[in-house]
Amino acid sequence: MMDVFKTCCTLLIVSFLLGCDKGNDHVEPNVDFWESHEPFELEYSAPLGLTGSDKFPEMADARGESDLIEASGIVISTANQGYLWSHEDRGNSNEIFLLDVATGETVASYELTGIFNRDWEDIEIGPGPEAGANYIYLGEVGDNNRVYRDYKIYRFKEPVFNEDHRGKKTPINNQDIKTITFRYPDGLRHDVETLLLDPWTKDLFLVTKRDFFSIIYVLPYPQDTETPMEAIRVGEFPFTRAVGGSISLDGKEMLIKTNDFIMHWERLEGENIVDMFKKVPKLAPYNPTEPQGEAICFDQNKGYYTLSEFSNAIVPVLYYYNRERP
């Protein structure tokens, strides 16, 4: 009897410890979850059928002009307080740029040694294979003419800025960059400008731009860096022209923008990301609109930044929408 009692106590303690480690608000879909998933379709109208969010100010705060000509993605830095990361798209350099969020100024760049910028379209940051480390995920996922057979996401640990890097280009060793190569099912080809990382599960999501409705695909964690993966279709949104997106660092909110408007989603504790995808979003402010705005990201407080490409002789400005309500 005593042995049975000890065994039960041991099982209870192990279960408790595992539960603490996992976190009550984190759900963990895995490859089996996605392979059995049935793609969904949604039926709301965007933007006309959406109500506005009251969590952000109607007018953005202009932080300063950027010297980046074709900024295609931005993401807040977690290792460098007061900065965010950006990059440019097709035909530009193989660098990521560190921008001061107070001024929009580019303070340093970091070169992905041995990597060619075929068409980098979005960037995310968050957990990866090493516990406690934050990784940058850089999406070579653009395909305006739908001609590429495969696509890539480059994963590497977030660089740490120091004053020796200011105004310089610092190399990132090629051996420190892992490449996630993938294709779409049935030989399909898509132009994608929205890359999302779910920090609860480390799954990566892609939202297409040019399809009649924007299709969502997933690359489940752990992503293979040796053999090409096949993306799994998750569903489709009832809008098109998705050009950028961001999931908050705590995994509880999501933004997706088109050229003309921004949408905001929330999920509750215990909900998986499919639950959030299926919700009707609210319209987040986009004022002023930008000449060719493709880049958007949350900050640590769940306000958000936007940044445009240079277009129509208008110099891009880094804009910030402060979080006013939880």
mmCIF file with all atom_site columns, N, CA and C in Angstrom, residues 37 131-132 155 214 244 278:
data_model
loop_
_atom_site.group_PDB
_atom_site.id
_atom_site.type_symbol
_atom_site.label_atom_id
_atom_site.label_alt_id
_atom_site.label_comp_id
_atom_site.label_asym_id
_atom_site.label_entity_id
_atom_site.label_seq_id
_atom_site.pdbx_PDB_ins_code
_atom_site.Cartn_x
_atom_site.Cartn_y
_atom_site.Cartn_z
_atom_site.occupancy
_atom_site.B_iso_or_equiv
_atom_site.pdbx_formal_charge
_atom_site.auth_seq_id
_atom_site.auth_comp_id
_atom_site.auth_asym_id
_atom_site.auth_atom_id
_atom_site.pdbx_PDB_model_num
ATOM 1  N N  . HIS A 1 37  ? -5.496  18.346 -39.692 1.00 0.00 ? 37  HIS A N  1
ATOM 2  C CA . HIS A 1 37  ? -6.282  19.578 -39.725 1.00 0.00 ? 37  HIS A CA 1
ATOM 3  C C  . HIS A 1 37  ? -7.031  19.716 -41.046 1.00 0.00 ? 37  HIS A C  1
ATOM 4  N N  . ALA A 1 131 ? 16.515  26.564 -25.824 1.00 0.00 ? 131 ALA A N  1
ATOM 5  C CA . ALA A 1 131 ? 15.696  27.170 -24.775 1.00 0.00 ? 131 ALA A CA 1
ATOM 6  C C  . ALA A 1 131 ? 16.337  28.459 -24.273 1.00 0.00 ? 131 ALA A C  1
ATOM 7  N N  . GLY A 1 132 ? 15.517  29.493 -24.134 1.00 0.00 ? 132 GLY A N  1
ATOM 8  C CA . GLY A 1 132 ? 16.002  30.755 -23.600 1.00 0.00 ? 132 GLY A CA 1
ATOM 9  C C  . GLY A 1 132 ? 16.585  31.695 -24.628 1.00 0.00 ? 132 GLY A C  1
ATOM 10 N N  . ARG A 1 155 ? 17.007  31.285 -40.256 1.00 0.00 ? 155 ARG A N  1
ATOM 11 C CA . ARG A 1 155 ? 16.880  31.373 -38.805 1.00 0.00 ? 155 ARG A CA 1
ATOM 12 C C  . ARG A 1 155 ? 18.259  31.517 -38.168 1.00 0.00 ? 155 ARG A C  1
ATOM 13 N N  . SER A 1 214 ? -6.520  35.460 -49.282 1.00 0.00 ? 214 SER A N  1
ATOM 14 C CA . SER A 1 214 ? -5.194  35.164 -48.737 1.00 0.00 ? 214 SER A CA 1
ATOM 15 C C  . SER A 1 214 ? -5.210  33.813 -48.024 1.00 0.00 ? 214 SER A C  1
ATOM 16 N N  . GLY A 1 244 ? 1.846   42.265 -44.735 1.00 0.00 ? 244 GLY A N  1
ATOM 17 C CA . GLY A 1 244 ? 2.689   42.238 -43.550 1.00 0.00 ? 244 GLY A CA 1
ATOM 18 C C  . GLY A 1 244 ? 1.881   41.800 -42.344 1.00 0.00 ? 244 GLY A C  1
ATOM 19 N N  . LYS A 1 278 ? -9.758  32.142 -36.881 1.00 0.00 ? 278 LYS A N  1
ATOM 20 C CA . LYS A 1 278 ? -11.163 32.044 -37.264 1.00 0.00 ? 278 LYS A CA 1
ATOM 21 C C  . LYS A 1 278 ? -12.013 33.191 -36.722 1.00 0.00 ? 278 LYS A C  1
#
